[in-house]
Tab-separated table of C-alpha atoms in Angstrom:
chain	number	residue	atom	x	y	z
A	531	UNK	CA	-6.090	-28.362	14.376
A	532	UNK	CA	-3.908	-28.181	11.233
A	533	UNK	CA	-6.906	-29.304	9.197
A	534	UNK	CA	-8.891	-26.347	10.502
A	535	UNK	CA	-6.140	-23.929	9.677
A	536	UNK	CA	-5.851	-25.320	6.158
A	537	UNK	CA	-9.633	-25.144	5.698
A	538	UNK	CA	-9.703	-21.534	6.934
A	539	UNK	CA	-6.813	-20.593	4.653
A	540	UNK	CA	-8.598	-22.199	1.697
A	541	UNK	CA	-11.784	-20.351	2.538
A	542	UNK	CA	-9.967	-17.023	2.812
A	543	UNK	CA	-8.191	-17.720	-0.466
A	544	UNK	CA	-11.526	-18.481	-2.172
A	545	UNK	CA	-13.112	-15.267	-0.870
A	546	UNK	CA	-10.052	-13.268	-1.911
A	547	UNK	CA	-10.145	-14.769	-5.420
A	548	UNK	CA	-13.882	-14.194	-5.902
A	549	UNK	CA	-13.736	-10.663	-4.532
A	550	UNK	CA	-10.675	-9.993	-6.664
A	551	UNK	CA	-12.485	-11.230	-9.738
A	552	UNK	CA	-15.431	-9.001	-8.935
A	553	UNK	CA	-13.375	-5.852	-8.589
A	554	UNK	CA	-11.368	-6.844	-11.623
A	555	UNK	CA	-14.579	-7.159	-13.629
A	556	UNK	CA	-15.691	-3.753	-12.316
A	557	UNK	CA	-12.374	-2.190	-13.320
A	558	UNK	CA	-12.625	-3.714	-16.756
A	559	UNK	CA	-16.110	-2.327	-17.249
A	560	UNK	CA	-15.052	1.062	-15.981
A	561	UNK	CA	-12.180	1.101	-18.467
A	562	UNK	CA	-14.450	-0.004	-21.316
A	563	UNK	CA	-16.957	2.705	-20.505
A	564	UNK	CA	-14.485	5.524	-20.009
A	565	UNK	CA	-12.554	4.732	-23.178
A	566	UNK	CA	-15.660	4.599	-25.355
A	567	UNK	CA	-17.122	7.574	-23.486
A	568	UNK	CA	-14.003	9.556	-24.282
A	569	UNK	CA	-14.439	8.660	-27.953
A	570	UNK	CA	-18.014	10.000	-27.888
A	571	UNK	CA	-16.888	13.104	-25.991
A	572	UNK	CA	-14.207	13.871	-28.547
A	573	UNK	CA	-16.658	13.552	-31.407
A	574	UNK	CA	-19.656	15.340	-29.917
A	575	UNK	CA	-18.695	17.547	-26.998
A	576	UNK	CA	-15.081	18.661	-27.222
A	577	UNK	CA	-15.712	21.555	-29.636
A	578	UNK	CA	-17.489	23.526	-26.948
A	579	UNK	CA	-16.441	21.984	-23.640
A	580	UNK	CA	-12.767	21.487	-24.622
A	581	UNK	CA	-10.280	18.669	-24.149
A	582	UNK	CA	-9.810	19.315	-20.436
A	583	UNK	CA	-13.546	19.790	-19.801
A	584	UNK	CA	-12.909	23.326	-18.657
A	585	UNK	CA	-15.255	25.051	-21.105
A	586	UNK	CA	-14.405	28.205	-23.029
A	587	UNK	CA	-14.604	31.832	-21.916
A	588	UNK	CA	-18.069	32.772	-20.647
A	589	UNK	CA	-19.622	30.967	-23.618
A	590	UNK	CA	-19.379	27.253	-22.790
A	591	UNK	CA	-19.511	26.042	-19.186
A	592	UNK	CA	-16.954	23.673	-17.665
A	593	UNK	CA	-17.755	20.045	-16.851
A	594	UNK	CA	-14.612	19.510	-14.784
A	595	UNK	CA	-15.386	20.360	-11.174
A	596	UNK	CA	-18.778	21.764	-12.191
A	597	UNK	CA	-21.227	21.928	-9.299
A	598	UNK	CA	-24.211	21.835	-11.666
A	599	UNK	CA	-23.030	18.447	-12.911
A	600	UNK	CA	-21.551	16.853	-9.792
A	601	UNK	CA	-24.405	17.770	-7.431
A	602	UNK	CA	-26.985	16.073	-9.622
A	603	UNK	CA	-25.625	13.915	-12.465
A	604	UNK	CA	-29.147	12.782	-13.425
A	605	UNK	CA	-30.057	16.361	-14.296
A	606	UNK	CA	-27.091	16.420	-16.684
A	607	UNK	CA	-28.245	13.140	-18.264
A	608	UNK	CA	-31.493	14.957	-19.136
A	609	UNK	CA	-29.646	18.064	-20.270
A	610	UNK	CA	-27.421	16.146	-22.677
A	611	UNK	CA	-30.240	14.039	-24.092
A	612	UNK	CA	-32.922	16.726	-24.385
A	613	UNK	CA	-30.797	19.836	-24.817
A	614	UNK	CA	-31.405	22.944	-22.764
A	615	UNK	CA	-32.408	26.526	-23.366
A	616	UNK	CA	-32.771	29.435	-21.003
A	617	UNK	CA	-29.355	29.337	-19.419
A	618	UNK	CA	-27.888	27.784	-16.302
A	619	UNK	CA	-25.454	28.615	-13.532
A	620	UNK	CA	-22.217	26.693	-13.083
A	621	UNK	CA	-19.863	27.420	-10.177
A	622	UNK	CA	-21.540	30.783	-9.678
A	623	UNK	CA	-21.263	31.917	-13.298
A	624	UNK	CA	-24.202	32.105	-15.659
A	625	UNK	CA	-24.182	30.690	-19.177
A	626	UNK	CA	-26.922	31.304	-21.692
A	627	UNK	CA	-26.070	29.674	-24.988
A	628	UNK	CA	-28.436	26.858	-25.922
A	629	UNK	CA	-27.205	23.301	-25.361
A	630	UNK	CA	-28.161	21.190	-28.374
A	631	UNK	CA	-29.894	17.845	-27.794
A	632	UNK	CA	-28.069	14.555	-28.295
A	633	UNK	CA	-31.125	12.318	-28.429
A	634	UNK	CA	-29.502	10.123	-31.046
A	635	UNK	CA	-27.337	8.634	-28.280
A	636	UNK	CA	-28.506	5.216	-27.067
A	637	UNK	CA	-28.705	4.507	-23.296
A	638	UNK	CA	-25.427	2.584	-23.344
A	639	UNK	CA	-23.705	5.443	-25.180
A	640	UNK	CA	-25.125	7.931	-22.680
A	641	UNK	CA	-23.853	5.684	-19.857
A	642	UNK	CA	-20.372	5.544	-21.372
A	643	UNK	CA	-20.262	9.290	-21.943
A	644	UNK	CA	-21.489	9.984	-18.401
A	645	UNK	CA	-18.971	7.538	-16.934
A	646	UNK	CA	-16.196	9.304	-18.829
A	647	UNK	CA	-17.092	12.898	-17.984
A	648	UNK	CA	-18.035	11.869	-14.450
A	649	UNK	CA	-14.573	10.485	-13.760
A	650	UNK	CA	-12.237	12.600	-15.869
A	651	UNK	CA	-10.371	15.794	-14.926
A	652	UNK	CA	-10.723	15.181	-11.182
A	653	UNK	CA	-14.445	14.414	-11.305
A	654	UNK	CA	-15.288	11.322	-9.292
A	655	UNK	CA	-18.916	10.236	-9.467
A	656	UNK	CA	-18.203	6.576	-10.206
A	657	UNK	CA	-19.714	4.205	-12.703
A	658	UNK	CA	-22.956	5.139	-14.466
A	659	UNK	CA	-24.806	2.274	-16.123
A	660	UNK	CA	-27.633	2.068	-18.647
A	661	UNK	CA	-30.229	1.471	-15.928
A	662	UNK	CA	-29.384	4.746	-14.241
A	663	UNK	CA	-29.555	6.571	-17.585
A	664	UNK	CA	-32.957	5.092	-18.438
A	665	UNK	CA	-34.330	5.871	-14.980
A	666	UNK	CA	-33.026	9.465	-15.155
A	667	UNK	CA	-34.497	9.985	-18.605
A	668	UNK	CA	-37.871	8.628	-17.415
A	669	UNK	CA	-38.125	11.360	-14.797
A	670	UNK	CA	-36.602	14.215	-16.754
A	671	UNK	CA	-39.432	16.713	-16.807
A	672	UNK	CA	-39.442	16.952	-13.022
A	673	UNK	CA	-35.676	17.444	-12.922
A	674	UNK	CA	-35.132	19.936	-15.689
A	675	UNK	CA	-36.319	22.983	-13.809
A	676	UNK	CA	-34.370	26.169	-14.520
A	677	UNK	CA	-31.469	26.177	-12.115
A	678	UNK	CA	-30.705	29.298	-10.143
B	919	UNK	CA	38.705	14.062	-59.752
B	920	UNK	CA	39.708	17.332	-58.116
B	921	UNK	CA	38.668	19.181	-61.297
B	922	UNK	CA	35.261	17.558	-61.198
B	923	UNK	CA	34.770	18.552	-57.580
B	924	UNK	CA	35.765	22.127	-58.377
B	925	UNK	CA	33.271	22.140	-61.227
B	926	UNK	CA	30.515	20.909	-58.925
B	927	UNK	CA	31.321	23.584	-56.377
B	928	UNK	CA	31.285	26.208	-59.101
B	929	UNK	CA	27.869	25.052	-60.336
B	930	UNK	CA	26.498	24.957	-56.793
B	931	UNK	CA	27.857	28.475	-56.300
B	932	UNK	CA	26.128	29.682	-59.454
B	933	UNK	CA	22.844	28.130	-58.362
B	934	UNK	CA	23.151	29.833	-54.973
B	935	UNK	CA	23.942	33.141	-56.617
B	936	UNK	CA	20.954	32.784	-58.949
B	937	UNK	CA	18.612	32.190	-56.006
B	938	UNK	CA	19.974	35.019	-53.923
B	939	UNK	CA	19.753	37.496	-56.815
B	940	UNK	CA	16.227	36.324	-57.520
B	941	UNK	CA	15.111	36.723	-53.940
B	942	UNK	CA	16.659	40.203	-53.932
B	943	UNK	CA	14.731	41.113	-57.045
B	944	UNK	CA	11.404	39.983	-55.630
B	945	UNK	CA	12.101	41.442	-52.224
B	946	UNK	CA	10.260	40.154	-49.171
B	947	UNK	CA	7.596	37.492	-49.230
B	948	UNK	CA	4.368	38.792	-50.747
B	949	UNK	CA	0.892	37.369	-50.541
B	950	UNK	CA	-0.924	36.407	-53.724
B	951	UNK	CA	-4.143	38.138	-54.721
B	952	UNK	CA	-6.845	35.491	-54.814
B	953	UNK	CA	-10.262	35.336	-56.359
B	954	UNK	CA	-11.605	36.174	-59.804
B	955	UNK	CA	-9.988	38.859	-61.966
B	956	UNK	CA	-10.405	40.414	-65.407
B	957	UNK	CA	-7.741	41.831	-67.714
B	958	UNK	CA	-8.606	45.255	-69.114
B	959	UNK	CA	-6.192	47.128	-71.423
B	960	UNK	CA	-3.385	44.909	-70.233
B	961	UNK	CA	-4.111	45.609	-66.555
B	962	UNK	CA	-5.210	42.813	-64.265
B	963	UNK	CA	-8.162	43.951	-62.180
B	964	UNK	CA	-9.000	41.811	-59.162
B	965	UNK	CA	-12.480	41.522	-57.732
B	966	UNK	CA	-12.884	43.664	-54.671
B	967	UNK	CA	-15.368	43.475	-51.818
B	968	UNK	CA	-18.859	44.338	-53.154
B	969	UNK	CA	-21.261	46.829	-51.551
B	970	UNK	CA	-23.238	45.429	-48.606
B	971	UNK	CA	-25.251	46.587	-45.658
B	972	UNK	CA	-25.255	44.676	-42.382
B	973	UNK	CA	-25.848	45.520	-38.714
B	974	UNK	CA	-23.324	44.830	-35.928
B	975	UNK	CA	-23.725	43.868	-32.259
B	976	UNK	CA	-24.136	47.530	-31.294
B	977	UNK	CA	-26.942	48.035	-33.850
B	978	UNK	CA	-24.594	50.100	-36.007
B	979	UNK	CA	-24.740	49.842	-39.770
B	980	UNK	CA	-21.680	48.218	-41.359
B	981	UNK	CA	-20.935	48.913	-45.008
B	982	UNK	CA	-18.200	48.211	-47.537
B	983	UNK	CA	-16.639	51.600	-46.848
B	984	UNK	CA	-16.128	50.652	-43.187
B	985	UNK	CA	-13.813	47.818	-44.257
B	986	UNK	CA	-11.869	49.540	-47.029
B	987	UNK	CA	-8.566	50.888	-45.733
B	988	UNK	CA	-8.405	48.142	-43.127
B	989	UNK	CA	-6.840	44.712	-43.067
B	990	UNK	CA	-9.833	42.459	-42.502
B	991	UNK	CA	-10.399	38.884	-41.409
B	992	UNK	CA	-13.878	37.617	-42.328
B	993	UNK	CA	-15.719	34.429	-41.419
B	994	UNK	CA	-19.178	32.880	-41.226
B	995	UNK	CA	-20.647	31.326	-38.095
B	996	UNK	CA	-23.762	31.022	-35.964
B	997	UNK	CA	-24.142	31.198	-32.217
B	998	UNK	CA	-25.834	27.854	-31.579
B	999	UNK	CA	-23.527	25.953	-33.955
B	1000	UNK	CA	-22.328	22.851	-32.128
B	1001	UNK	CA	-19.739	21.696	-34.657
B	1002	UNK	CA	-16.839	23.759	-36.005
B	1003	UNK	CA	-17.831	27.262	-34.840
B	1004	UNK	CA	-16.580	27.005	-31.257
B	1005	UNK	CA	-13.147	25.973	-32.519
B	1006	UNK	CA	-13.207	28.735	-35.148
B	1007	UNK	CA	-14.221	31.313	-32.553
B	1008	UNK	CA	-11.470	30.171	-30.211
B	1009	UNK	CA	-8.899	30.430	-33.012
B	1010	UNK	CA	-10.163	33.804	-34.175
B	1011	UNK	CA	-9.939	35.033	-30.593
B	1012	UNK	CA	-6.216	34.150	-30.706
B	1013	UNK	CA	-5.882	36.301	-33.832
B	1014	UNK	CA	-7.859	39.069	-32.138
B	1015	UNK	CA	-5.695	38.927	-28.999
B	1016	UNK	CA	-2.636	39.388	-31.185
B	1017	UNK	CA	-3.801	42.449	-33.135
B	1018	UNK	CA	-6.799	43.975	-31.314
B	1019	UNK	CA	-6.559	47.715	-30.870
B	1020	UNK	CA	-4.513	48.247	-34.029
B	1021	UNK	CA	-6.394	50.954	-35.854
B	1022	UNK	CA	-6.438	49.248	-39.248
B	1023	UNK	CA	-7.144	45.707	-38.040
B	1024	UNK	CA	-10.712	44.446	-38.213
B	1025	UNK	CA	-12.612	41.167	-37.882
B	1026	UNK	CA	-16.088	40.691	-39.341
B	1027	UNK	CA	-17.992	37.543	-38.348
B	1028	UNK	CA	-21.184	37.069	-40.343
B	1029	UNK	CA	-23.957	35.150	-38.631
B	1030	UNK	CA	-25.752	32.843	-41.045
B	1031	UNK	CA	-28.591	32.147	-38.580
B	1032	UNK	CA	-30.620	35.291	-39.191
B	1033	UNK	CA	-33.576	33.953	-37.204
B	1034	UNK	CA	-31.924	33.130	-33.876
B	1035	UNK	CA	-28.868	35.400	-33.893
B	1036	UNK	CA	-30.539	38.733	-33.199
B	1037	UNK	CA	-28.539	41.884	-32.435
B	1038	UNK	CA	-28.953	41.473	-28.628
B	1039	UNK	CA	-27.799	37.847	-28.884
B	1040	UNK	CA	-24.772	38.908	-30.960
B	1041	UNK	CA	-24.068	41.568	-28.350
B	1042	UNK	CA	-24.195	39.035	-25.520
B	1043	UNK	CA	-21.958	36.673	-27.498
B	1044	UNK	CA	-19.339	39.393	-28.059
B	1045	UNK	CA	-19.454	40.369	-24.381
B	1046	UNK	CA	-19.060	36.792	-23.224
B	1047	UNK	CA	-16.118	36.414	-25.585
B	1048	UNK	CA	-14.778	39.646	-24.106
B	1049	UNK	CA	-14.052	41.434	-27.399
B	1050	UNK	CA	-14.442	45.075	-28.369
B	1051	UNK	CA	-16.667	46.283	-31.213
B	1052	UNK	CA	-13.843	48.507	-32.518
B	1053	UNK	CA	-11.874	45.481	-33.649
B	1054	UNK	CA	-14.453	42.712	-34.001
B	1055	UNK	CA	-17.938	43.032	-35.487
B	1056	UNK	CA	-20.557	40.308	-35.344
B	1057	UNK	CA	-23.036	41.138	-38.065
B	1058	UNK	CA	-26.445	40.070	-39.213
B	1059	UNK	CA	-28.649	41.195	-42.080
B	1060	UNK	CA	-30.835	39.912	-44.876
B	1061	UNK	CA	-30.348	36.176	-45.119
B	1062	UNK	CA	-29.923	36.259	-48.892
B	1063	UNK	CA	-27.345	39.055	-48.695
B	1064	UNK	CA	-25.249	37.075	-46.227
B	1065	UNK	CA	-25.466	33.789	-48.121
B	1066	UNK	CA	-24.869	35.753	-51.326
B	1067	UNK	CA	-21.704	37.548	-50.228
B	1068	UNK	CA	-20.394	34.252	-48.815
B	1069	UNK	CA	-20.768	32.445	-52.101
B	1070	UNK	CA	-20.255	35.208	-54.637
B	1071	UNK	CA	-17.335	37.013	-53.088
B	1072	UNK	CA	-15.748	35.226	-50.144
B	1073	UNK	CA	-15.469	31.884	-51.977
B	1074	UNK	CA	-17.149	30.463	-48.918
B	1075	UNK	CA	-20.360	28.531	-48.595
B	1076	UNK	CA	-23.354	29.038	-46.377
B	1077	UNK	CA	-26.715	27.379	-46.729
B	1078	UNK	CA	-29.491	25.606	-44.871
B	1079	UNK	CA	-29.229	21.852	-44.416
B	1080	UNK	CA	-31.646	20.063	-42.132
B	1081	UNK	CA	-29.338	17.026	-41.969
B	1082	UNK	CA	-26.594	19.092	-40.399
B	1083	UNK	CA	-26.458	19.600	-36.589
B	1084	UNK	CA	-27.840	23.096	-36.075
B	1085	UNK	CA	-29.629	23.013	-39.446
B	1086	UNK	CA	-27.077	25.178	-41.232
B	1087	UNK	CA	-23.894	24.419	-43.089
B	1088	UNK	CA	-21.005	26.758	-43.828
B	1089	UNK	CA	-17.322	26.544	-44.548
B	1090	UNK	CA	-14.882	26.977	-41.712
B	1091	UNK	CA	-12.553	29.366	-43.479
B	1092	UNK	CA	-11.074	32.640	-42.391
B	1093	UNK	CA	-10.712	35.030	-45.295
B	1094	UNK	CA	-8.018	37.709	-45.288
B	1095	UNK	CA	-8.693	40.979	-47.131
B	1096	UNK	CA	-6.186	43.718	-47.830
B	1097	UNK	CA	-6.894	47.449	-47.535
B	1098	UNK	CA	-8.363	47.493	-51.035
B	1099	UNK	CA	-10.882	44.755	-50.191
B	1100	UNK	CA	-9.081	42.083	-52.194
B	1101	UNK	CA	-8.786	38.492	-50.964
B	1102	UNK	CA	-5.187	37.741	-49.981
B	1103	UNK	CA	-5.549	34.478	-48.109
B	1104	UNK	CA	-7.903	31.635	-47.155
B	1105	UNK	CA	-7.236	29.680	-43.957
B	1106	UNK	CA	-8.808	26.662	-42.304
B	1107	UNK	CA	-10.270	28.141	-39.115
B	1108	UNK	CA	-10.184	24.801	-37.340
B	1109	UNK	CA	-6.514	24.083	-38.005
B	1110	UNK	CA	-3.825	25.481	-35.694
B	1111	UNK	CA	-1.085	25.567	-38.348
B	1112	UNK	CA	-3.351	27.363	-40.791
B	1113	UNK	CA	-4.328	29.925	-38.148
B	1114	UNK	CA	-0.621	30.403	-37.428
B	1115	UNK	CA	-0.115	31.277	-41.097
B	1116	UNK	CA	-2.985	33.775	-40.912
B	1117	UNK	CA	-1.317	35.492	-37.948
B	1118	UNK	CA	1.961	35.704	-39.901
B	1119	UNK	CA	0.246	36.920	-43.098
B	1120	UNK	CA	-1.672	39.571	-41.167
B	1121	UNK	CA	1.647	40.969	-40.006
B	1122	UNK	CA	2.763	41.317	-43.626
B	1123	UNK	CA	-0.386	43.180	-44.669
B	1124	UNK	CA	-0.485	45.373	-41.574
B	1125	UNK	CA	3.050	46.550	-42.273
B	1126	UNK	CA	2.404	47.167	-45.978
């Protein structure tokens, strides 16, 4: 009987350790991505979209709490990479300045940037990896319809 | 020892007196006149704003005579500029918010992207920024005239550069002109402290 209890305890301990390691690894990756993503954001995006991701006046749309972004992050992957002209609507307000393209960003840089902006300022879309970026970019043309 | 100390105090007193008399003589803080000048018959003549002809966001002509008699802040920008312009615009809006509506206060932002920044686009930009034409003009015109006035008068630079994001390069300075069209200050439009100095200097000129 005691043997069984010890075996069960050992098993539970093993599961706990492995699971713990897994979530620890996930946390580490998340931290790596958000910190480097923030670095990219501050070099490439902050001029228009501002430190708190809240945009500026009616010129530059917010990213924080932005329905356009949160409802379909893949569409924003395309928008960042390819740029966008013709305006878009964010949280019921229209914006019409052109968004320049950032096609010099590699998939891992896009993933880090997306992970940062997707989880900063109250946004909570979780981890975005390179695979998701590549897949989104492969199907861009069908996504980047004018949004109304 | 006590004699030495008295001497020191006396010298310090003299120095203080010298400074206070001097500051009395020169009166309040004055801004320098910047830019090129010539000396004619013993008089120093500073370069003043040259003649120009641009169009603002309301399709109205803007000329030199519209700026003379006003205290003017000038800069160069373009709407689709992804680098320093948004920060400059945000800072200039702070300056505008402080002095807008004052009859003799005026901002002139020259677009250096004469292809994309049409009058309707300048109009939309001004509306989205929520500023009034009375106090803030966004102007366009002949490309060479704009690049020319930037380089030849405003001590600023504006040119095409395909390596630069947006394809254009320009300096991020705000230029302060007095009522006679003379340059009285140059400020880094992306630097908060520098913009703070512009706001303070504007007050001096507006009360002149």
